[in-house]
Short mmCIF file of N, CA, C and O in Angstrom, two decimals:
data_model
loop_
_atom_site.label_atom_id
_atom_site.label_comp_id
_atom_site.label_asym_id
_atom_site.label_seq_id
_atom_site.Cartn_x
_atom_site.Cartn_y
_atom_site.Cartn_z
N MET A 579 2.49 -42.63 11.94
CA MET A 579 1.42 -41.67 11.46
C MET A 579 2.48 -40.52 10.99
O MET A 579 3.64 -40.39 11.96
N ALA A 580 2.12 -39.67 10.29
CA ALA A 580 3.28 -38.99 9.56
C ALA A 580 3.01 -37.55 10.65
O ALA A 580 2.00 -36.99 11.42
N GLU A 581 4.06 -36.81 10.55
CA GLU A 581 4.82 -35.78 11.36
C GLU A 581 4.00 -34.83 10.65
O GLU A 581 4.15 -34.28 9.65
N ILE A 582 3.22 -33.73 11.45
CA ILE A 582 2.51 -32.49 10.90
C ILE A 582 3.23 -31.39 10.55
O ILE A 582 4.67 -31.14 11.86
N VAL A 583 3.65 -30.95 9.66
CA VAL A 583 4.76 -29.84 9.36
C VAL A 583 3.79 -28.40 8.85
O VAL A 583 3.45 -28.35 8.21
N ASN A 584 4.32 -27.42 9.54
CA ASN A 584 4.32 -25.94 9.09
C ASN A 584 4.63 -25.59 8.29
O ASN A 584 5.81 -25.56 8.16
N LEU A 585 4.29 -25.41 7.07
CA LEU A 585 4.97 -25.57 5.66
C LEU A 585 5.38 -23.99 5.57
O LEU A 585 6.73 -23.93 4.99
N ASN A 586 4.80 -23.01 6.14
CA ASN A 586 5.69 -21.49 6.05
C ASN A 586 6.85 -21.40 6.96
O ASN A 586 7.58 -21.07 6.77
N ARG A 587 6.80 -22.23 8.17
CA ARG A 587 7.82 -22.15 9.00
C ARG A 587 9.19 -23.15 8.36
O ARG A 587 10.23 -22.83 8.47
N PHE A 588 8.68 -24.07 7.80
CA PHE A 588 10.07 -24.82 6.83
C PHE A 588 10.54 -24.03 5.71
O PHE A 588 11.75 -24.19 5.74
N ARG A 589 9.61 -23.27 5.01
CA ARG A 589 10.08 -22.60 4.03
C ARG A 589 11.25 -21.49 4.45
O ARG A 589 11.99 -21.09 3.81
N LYS A 590 10.65 -20.98 5.52
CA LYS A 590 11.52 -19.69 6.15
C LYS A 590 12.63 -20.31 6.62
O LYS A 590 13.81 -19.84 6.56
N SER A 591 12.59 -21.16 7.61
CA SER A 591 13.83 -21.91 7.89
C SER A 591 15.03 -22.43 6.73
O SER A 591 16.19 -22.25 6.92
N LYS A 592 14.42 -22.81 5.40
CA LYS A 592 15.13 -23.17 4.51
C LYS A 592 16.04 -21.84 4.06
O LYS A 592 17.00 -21.69 3.75
N SER A 593 15.09 -20.81 3.73
CA SER A 593 15.22 -19.80 3.42
C SER A 593 16.48 -18.94 3.92
O SER A 593 17.61 -18.47 3.81
N ARG A 594 16.18 -18.96 5.35
CA ARG A 594 17.43 -18.65 6.42
C ARG A 594 18.50 -19.22 6.09
O ARG A 594 19.80 -18.97 6.17
N ALA A 595 18.51 -20.75 6.08
CA ALA A 595 19.85 -21.54 6.01
C ALA A 595 20.70 -21.23 4.68
O ALA A 595 21.71 -21.36 4.98
N GLU A 596 20.15 -20.80 3.88
CA GLU A 596 20.53 -20.56 2.44
C GLU A 596 21.07 -19.17 2.60
O GLU A 596 22.16 -18.87 2.02
N LYS A 597 20.22 -18.41 3.36
CA LYS A 597 20.93 -17.10 2.87
C LYS A 597 22.60 -17.05 4.33
O LYS A 597 23.31 -16.30 3.67
N ARG A 598 22.22 -17.61 5.40
CA ARG A 598 23.43 -17.92 6.21
C ARG A 598 24.67 -18.64 5.54
O ARG A 598 25.66 -18.27 5.48
N ARG A 599 24.15 -19.86 4.71
CA ARG A 599 25.42 -20.53 3.56
C ARG A 599 26.01 -19.62 2.80
O ARG A 599 27.08 -19.22 2.70
N GLU A 600 25.18 -18.30 2.09
CA GLU A 600 25.84 -17.31 0.93
C GLU A 600 26.52 -16.79 2.04
O GLU A 600 27.93 -15.88 1.39
N GLY A 601 26.31 -16.20 3.12
CA GLY A 601 26.78 -15.13 3.79
C GLY A 601 28.29 -15.90 4.30
O GLY A 601 29.33 -15.22 4.49
N ASN A 602 28.38 -16.96 4.65
CA ASN A 602 29.61 -17.69 5.33
C ASN A 602 30.51 -17.83 4.00
O ASN A 602 31.58 -17.71 4.04
N GLU A 603 30.12 -18.09 2.64
CA GLU A 603 30.80 -18.19 1.65
C GLU A 603 31.44 -16.49 1.27
O GLU A 603 32.56 -16.52 1.06
N ASN A 604 30.58 -15.85 1.37
CA ASN A 604 30.91 -14.58 1.10
C ASN A 604 31.83 -13.92 1.62
O ASN A 604 32.74 -12.95 1.84
N ALA A 605 31.86 -14.29 3.49
CA ALA A 605 32.68 -13.70 4.58
C ALA A 605 33.88 -14.70 4.33
O ALA A 605 35.25 -14.19 4.52
N ALA A 606 33.85 -15.91 3.64
CA ALA A 606 35.55 -16.50 3.45
C ALA A 606 36.04 -15.80 2.08
O ALA A 606 37.23 -15.62 2.10
N LYS A 607 35.20 -15.49 1.25
CA LYS A 607 35.92 -14.82 -0.10
C LYS A 607 36.22 -13.61 0.05
O LYS A 607 37.41 -12.88 -0.28
N PHE A 608 35.39 -12.69 0.91
CA PHE A 608 35.71 -11.25 0.79
C PHE A 608 36.17 -10.25 2.06
O PHE A 608 36.05 -9.52 2.56
N GLY A 609 35.99 -11.33 3.16
CA GLY A 609 36.18 -11.00 4.64
C GLY A 609 37.47 -10.73 5.13
O GLY A 609 37.50 -10.92 6.38
N ARG A 610 38.46 -10.56 4.57
CA ARG A 610 39.30 -10.34 5.11
C ARG A 610 39.88 -8.59 5.27
O ARG A 610 38.98 -7.80 4.85
N SER A 611 40.52 -8.68 6.61
CA SER A 611 40.54 -7.14 7.05
C SER A 611 41.46 -6.46 6.27
O SER A 611 42.29 -6.80 5.49
N LYS A 612 41.54 -4.80 6.75
CA LYS A 612 42.41 -4.12 5.76
C LYS A 612 43.91 -4.41 6.15
O LYS A 612 44.71 -4.42 5.32
N VAL A 613 44.05 -4.68 7.24
CA VAL A 613 45.32 -5.37 7.94
C VAL A 613 46.03 -6.48 7.22
O VAL A 613 47.12 -6.49 6.73
N VAL A 614 44.95 -7.46 6.99
CA VAL A 614 45.35 -8.50 6.76
C VAL A 614 45.85 -8.64 5.25
O VAL A 614 46.74 -8.97 4.63
N LYS A 615 45.13 -7.41 4.36
CA LYS A 615 45.51 -7.44 3.21
C LYS A 615 46.77 -6.55 2.49
O LYS A 615 47.38 -7.23 1.88
N ILE A 616 47.00 -5.63 3.87
CA ILE A 616 48.32 -4.68 3.38
C ILE A 616 49.38 -6.06 3.73
O ILE A 616 50.33 -6.04 2.85
N LEU A 617 49.21 -6.64 4.77
CA LEU A 617 50.37 -7.63 4.81
C LEU A 617 50.46 -8.75 3.91
O LEU A 617 51.73 -8.87 3.60
N GLU A 618 49.40 -9.17 3.38
CA GLU A 618 49.80 -10.05 2.28
C GLU A 618 50.38 -9.41 1.36
O GLU A 618 51.12 -9.98 0.72
N ASN A 619 49.94 -8.12 0.73
CA ASN A 619 50.60 -7.53 -0.35
C ASN A 619 51.97 -6.91 -0.19
O ASN A 619 52.87 -7.59 -1.05
N THR A 620 52.24 -6.86 1.16
CA THR A 620 53.58 -6.45 1.44
C THR A 620 54.61 -8.00 1.59
O THR A 620 55.43 -7.67 0.93
N ARG A 621 53.85 -9.06 1.92
CA ARG A 621 54.64 -10.49 1.75
C ARG A 621 55.13 -10.36 0.29
O ARG A 621 56.04 -10.93 -0.24
N LEU A 622 54.04 -10.50 -0.37
CA LEU A 622 54.10 -10.37 -1.99
C LEU A 622 55.20 -9.63 -2.64
O LEU A 622 56.04 -10.42 -3.34
N ASP A 623 55.17 -8.54 -2.60
CA ASP A 623 55.86 -7.38 -2.97
C ASP A 623 57.56 -7.97 -2.52
O ASP A 623 58.34 -7.87 -3.43
N LYS A 624 57.62 -8.58 -1.08
CA LYS A 624 58.94 -8.92 -0.74
C LYS A 624 59.62 -9.94 -1.64
O LYS A 624 60.74 -10.22 -1.70
N GLU A 625 58.59 -11.08 -1.81
CA GLU A 625 58.75 -12.39 -2.46
C GLU A 625 59.35 -11.89 -4.05
O GLU A 625 60.32 -12.68 -4.39
N LYS A 626 58.76 -10.76 -4.54
CA LYS A 626 59.21 -10.66 -5.98
C LYS A 626 60.11 -10.03 -5.95
O LYS A 626 61.14 -10.40 -6.87
N ARG A 627 60.89 -9.10 -5.01
CA ARG A 627 61.65 -8.61 -4.77
C ARG A 627 63.12 -9.30 -4.59
O ARG A 627 63.98 -9.30 -5.16
N ASP A 628 62.88 -10.00 -3.82
CA ASP A 628 63.78 -11.41 -3.47
C ASP A 628 64.16 -12.17 -4.78
O ASP A 628 65.22 -12.40 -4.96
N LEU A 629 63.11 -12.60 -5.62
CA LEU A 629 63.05 -13.46 -6.44
C LEU A 629 63.94 -12.64 -7.82
O LEU A 629 64.63 -13.24 -8.26
N ASP A 630 63.94 -11.27 -7.82
CA ASP A 630 64.14 -10.66 -8.67
C ASP A 630 65.42 -10.29 -8.67
O ASP A 630 66.60 -10.12 -9.18
N GLY A 631 65.96 -10.39 -7.00
CA GLY A 631 67.35 -10.14 -6.82
C GLY A 631 68.17 -11.26 -6.84
O GLY A 631 69.85 -11.32 -7.29
N HIS A 632 67.68 -12.40 -7.06
CA HIS A 632 68.20 -13.84 -7.55
C HIS A 632 68.79 -13.71 -8.94
O HIS A 632 68.95 -14.78 -9.53
N GLU A 633 67.90 -12.84 -9.93
CA GLU A 633 68.14 -13.28 -11.22
C GLU A 633 69.37 -13.05 -11.70
O GLU A 633 70.21 -12.07 -11.27
N LEU A 634 69.96 -13.85 -12.74
CA LEU A 634 71.10 -13.51 -13.16
C LEU A 634 71.02 -12.66 -14.33
O LEU A 634 70.14 -12.48 -15.21
N GLU A 635 72.05 -12.02 -14.57
CA GLU A 635 71.90 -10.73 -15.91
C GLU A 635 72.92 -11.34 -17.13
O GLU A 635 73.98 -12.23 -16.80
#
């Protein structure tokens, strides 16, 4: 015999799961703190300076 399913509950749980998935994607994409951003930019600047320092003229 088939299991009885509350369609409203199913629809809401599906919607919540979708929102949670989107939130996790956005957190991965945009969720860096200010300190991490500054540290990353500082490292990139140092790498550029080091590379430019090895350039032959």
